[in-house]
mmCIF file of C-alpha atoms and ligand atoms in Angstrom:
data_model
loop_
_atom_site.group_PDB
_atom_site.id
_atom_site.type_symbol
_atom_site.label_atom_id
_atom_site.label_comp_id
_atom_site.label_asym_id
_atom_site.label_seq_id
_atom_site.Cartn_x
_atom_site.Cartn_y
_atom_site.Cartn_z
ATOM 1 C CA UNK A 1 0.000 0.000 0.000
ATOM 2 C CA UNK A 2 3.154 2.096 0.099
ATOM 3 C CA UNK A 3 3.083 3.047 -3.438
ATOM 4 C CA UNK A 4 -0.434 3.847 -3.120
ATOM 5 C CA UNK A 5 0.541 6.075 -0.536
ATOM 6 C CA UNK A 6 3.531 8.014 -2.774
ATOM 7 C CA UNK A 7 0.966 7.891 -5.599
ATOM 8 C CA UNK A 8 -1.791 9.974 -3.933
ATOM 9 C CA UNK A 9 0.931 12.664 -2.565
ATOM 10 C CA UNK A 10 -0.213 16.044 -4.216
ATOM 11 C CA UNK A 11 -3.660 14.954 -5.253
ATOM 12 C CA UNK A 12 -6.922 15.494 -4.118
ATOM 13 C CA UNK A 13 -8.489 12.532 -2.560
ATOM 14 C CA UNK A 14 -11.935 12.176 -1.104
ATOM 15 C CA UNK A 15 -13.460 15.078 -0.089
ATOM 16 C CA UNK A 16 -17.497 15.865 0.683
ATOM 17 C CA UNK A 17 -17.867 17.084 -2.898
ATOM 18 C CA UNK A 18 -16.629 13.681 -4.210
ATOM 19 C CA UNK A 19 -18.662 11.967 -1.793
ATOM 20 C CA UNK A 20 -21.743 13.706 -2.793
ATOM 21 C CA UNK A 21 -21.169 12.665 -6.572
ATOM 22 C CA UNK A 22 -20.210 9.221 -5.517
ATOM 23 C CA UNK A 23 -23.262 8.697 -3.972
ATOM 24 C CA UNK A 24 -25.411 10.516 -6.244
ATOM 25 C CA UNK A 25 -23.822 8.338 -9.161
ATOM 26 C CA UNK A 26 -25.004 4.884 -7.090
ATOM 27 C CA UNK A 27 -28.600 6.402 -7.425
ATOM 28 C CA UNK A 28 -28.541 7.088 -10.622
ATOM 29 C CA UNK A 29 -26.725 3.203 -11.088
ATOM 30 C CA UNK A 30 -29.588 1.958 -9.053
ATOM 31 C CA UNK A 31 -32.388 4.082 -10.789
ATOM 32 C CA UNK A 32 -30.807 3.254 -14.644
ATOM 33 C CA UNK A 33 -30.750 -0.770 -13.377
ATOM 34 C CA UNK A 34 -34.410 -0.563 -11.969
ATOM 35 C CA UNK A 35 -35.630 1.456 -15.332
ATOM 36 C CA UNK A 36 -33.147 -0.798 -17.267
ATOM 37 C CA UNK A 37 -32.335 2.695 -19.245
ATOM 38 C CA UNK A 38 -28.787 2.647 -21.533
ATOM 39 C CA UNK A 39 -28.910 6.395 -21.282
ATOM 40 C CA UNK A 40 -28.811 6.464 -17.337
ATOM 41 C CA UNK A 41 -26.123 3.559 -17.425
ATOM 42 C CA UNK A 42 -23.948 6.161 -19.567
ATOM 43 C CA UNK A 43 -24.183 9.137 -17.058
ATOM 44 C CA UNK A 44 -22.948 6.916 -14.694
ATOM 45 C CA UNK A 45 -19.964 6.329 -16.142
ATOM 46 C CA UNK A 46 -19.817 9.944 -16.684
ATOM 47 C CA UNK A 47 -20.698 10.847 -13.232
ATOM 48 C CA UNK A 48 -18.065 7.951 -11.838
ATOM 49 C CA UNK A 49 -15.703 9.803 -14.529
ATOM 50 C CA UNK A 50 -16.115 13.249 -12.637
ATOM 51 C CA UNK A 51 -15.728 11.467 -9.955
ATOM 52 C CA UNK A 52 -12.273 9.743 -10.499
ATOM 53 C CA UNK A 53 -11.224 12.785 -12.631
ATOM 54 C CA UNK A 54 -11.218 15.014 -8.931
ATOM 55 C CA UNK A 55 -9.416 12.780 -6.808
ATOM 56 C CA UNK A 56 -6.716 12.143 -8.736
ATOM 57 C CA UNK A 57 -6.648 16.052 -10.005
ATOM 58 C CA UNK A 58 -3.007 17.513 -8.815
ATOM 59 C CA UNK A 59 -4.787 21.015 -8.836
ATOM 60 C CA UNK A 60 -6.030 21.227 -5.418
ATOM 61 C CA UNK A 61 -6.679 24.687 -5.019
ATOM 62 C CA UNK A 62 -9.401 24.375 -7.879
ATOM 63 C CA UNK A 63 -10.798 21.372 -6.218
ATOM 64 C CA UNK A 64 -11.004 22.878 -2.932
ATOM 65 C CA UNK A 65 -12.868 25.761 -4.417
ATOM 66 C CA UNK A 66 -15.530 23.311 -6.023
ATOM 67 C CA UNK A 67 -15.888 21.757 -2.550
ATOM 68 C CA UNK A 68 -16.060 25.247 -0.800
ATOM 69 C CA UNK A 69 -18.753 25.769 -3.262
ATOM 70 C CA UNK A 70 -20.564 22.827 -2.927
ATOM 71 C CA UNK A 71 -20.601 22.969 1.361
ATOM 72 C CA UNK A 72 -21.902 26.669 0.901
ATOM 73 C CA UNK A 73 -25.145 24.591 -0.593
ATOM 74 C CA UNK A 74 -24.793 21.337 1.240
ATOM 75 C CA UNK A 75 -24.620 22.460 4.800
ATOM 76 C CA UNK A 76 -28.019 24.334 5.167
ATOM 77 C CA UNK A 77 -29.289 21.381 3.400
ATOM 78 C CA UNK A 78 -27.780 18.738 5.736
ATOM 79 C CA UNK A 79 -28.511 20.642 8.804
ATOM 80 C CA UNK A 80 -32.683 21.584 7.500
ATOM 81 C CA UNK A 81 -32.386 17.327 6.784
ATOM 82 C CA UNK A 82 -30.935 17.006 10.153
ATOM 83 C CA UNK A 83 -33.406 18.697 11.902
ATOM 84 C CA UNK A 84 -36.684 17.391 10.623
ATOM 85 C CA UNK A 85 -35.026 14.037 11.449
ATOM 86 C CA UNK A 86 -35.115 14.953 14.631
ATOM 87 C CA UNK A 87 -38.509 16.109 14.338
ATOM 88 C CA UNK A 88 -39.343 12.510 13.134
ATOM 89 C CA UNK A 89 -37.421 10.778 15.726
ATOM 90 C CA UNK A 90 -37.112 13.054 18.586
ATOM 91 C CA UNK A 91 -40.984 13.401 18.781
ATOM 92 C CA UNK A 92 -41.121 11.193 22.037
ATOM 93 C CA UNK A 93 -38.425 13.578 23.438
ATOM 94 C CA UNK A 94 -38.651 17.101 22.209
ATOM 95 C CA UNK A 95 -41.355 19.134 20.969
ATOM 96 C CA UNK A 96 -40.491 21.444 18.063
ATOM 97 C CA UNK A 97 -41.739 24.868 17.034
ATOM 98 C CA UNK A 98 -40.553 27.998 14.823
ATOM 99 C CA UNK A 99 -39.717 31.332 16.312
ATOM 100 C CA UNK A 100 -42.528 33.951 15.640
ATOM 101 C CA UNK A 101 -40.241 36.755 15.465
ATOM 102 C CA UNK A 102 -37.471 35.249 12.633
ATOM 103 C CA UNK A 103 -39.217 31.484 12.190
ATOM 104 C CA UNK A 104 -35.622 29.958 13.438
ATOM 105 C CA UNK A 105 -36.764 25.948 14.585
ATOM 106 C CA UNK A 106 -36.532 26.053 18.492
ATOM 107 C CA UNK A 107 -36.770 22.550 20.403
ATOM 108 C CA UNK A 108 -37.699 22.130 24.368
ATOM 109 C CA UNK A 109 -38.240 19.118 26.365
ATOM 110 C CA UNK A 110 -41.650 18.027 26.375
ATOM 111 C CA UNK A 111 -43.815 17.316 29.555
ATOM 112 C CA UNK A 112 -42.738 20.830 31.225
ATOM 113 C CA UNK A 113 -46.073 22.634 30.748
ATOM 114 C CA UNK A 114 -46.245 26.025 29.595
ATOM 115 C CA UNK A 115 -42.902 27.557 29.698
ATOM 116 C CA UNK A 116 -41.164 30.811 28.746
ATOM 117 C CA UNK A 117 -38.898 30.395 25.436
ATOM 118 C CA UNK A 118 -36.220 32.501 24.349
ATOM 119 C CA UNK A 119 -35.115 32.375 21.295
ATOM 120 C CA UNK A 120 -31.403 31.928 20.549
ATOM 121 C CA UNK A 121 -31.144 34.015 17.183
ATOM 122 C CA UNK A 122 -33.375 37.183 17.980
ATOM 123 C CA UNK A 123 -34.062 36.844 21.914
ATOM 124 C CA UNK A 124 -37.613 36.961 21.402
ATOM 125 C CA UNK A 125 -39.545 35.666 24.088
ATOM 126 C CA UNK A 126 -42.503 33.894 23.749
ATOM 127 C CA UNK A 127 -44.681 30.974 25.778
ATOM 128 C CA UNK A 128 -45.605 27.394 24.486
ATOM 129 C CA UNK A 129 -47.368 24.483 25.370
ATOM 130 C CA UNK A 130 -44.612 21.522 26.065
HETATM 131 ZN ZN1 ZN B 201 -36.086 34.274 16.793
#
């Protein structure tokens, strides 16, 4: 594994961007087998292309800036995705409800009855139900 080592010295690797077209190329794999479509078969190898194509790429500093690019994007997604997770399986736990004043998702233990919330983002105060 040595070489392997000295061979990926100066290149890009794995990073969330390529992890995000990696899996996004398995869906498309597994929607092209189920639809048994040639066309979707081809972007894959397109996509898996890309894909290759950016971790071997010696110019990092481009790379990097696709990634920055792509978090700027992904991370609001993953943390809105996060939270209504938690919405879905916190529901025994916490009860969930939006600010009034800037609509920023606030959580609080439920089984407290009516308590005084403050919210992080705009210290609004408010009172809900729990
Ligand atoms: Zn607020």
């Amino acid at each position: 594994m040595n070489w392997f080592r000295n061979f990926m010295i100066g290149r890009n690797g794995i990073d969330q961007l390529n992890m995000g077209i990696l899996i996004f190329g398995m869906v498309i794999t597994f929607i092209g087998d189920i639809l048994t479509s040639s066309i979707l078969m081809l972007t894959t190898y397109f996509i898996f292309g890309i894909c290759i194509f950016r971790m071997l790429s010696t110019n990092i500093s481009s790379r990097k800036k696709e990634n920055y690019k792509f978090l700027e994007y992904w991370n609001p997604t993953r943390s809105w995705l996060k939270i209504k997770y938690n919405m879905v399986r916190g529901n025994k736990i916490y009860k969930y409800f939006k600010c009034p004043n800037c609509n920023k998702i606030l959580r609080a233990p439920k089984g407290k009855g009516k308590i005084i919330v403050t919210c992080q983002q705009c210290k609004t105060k408010f009172t809900k139900e729990t």
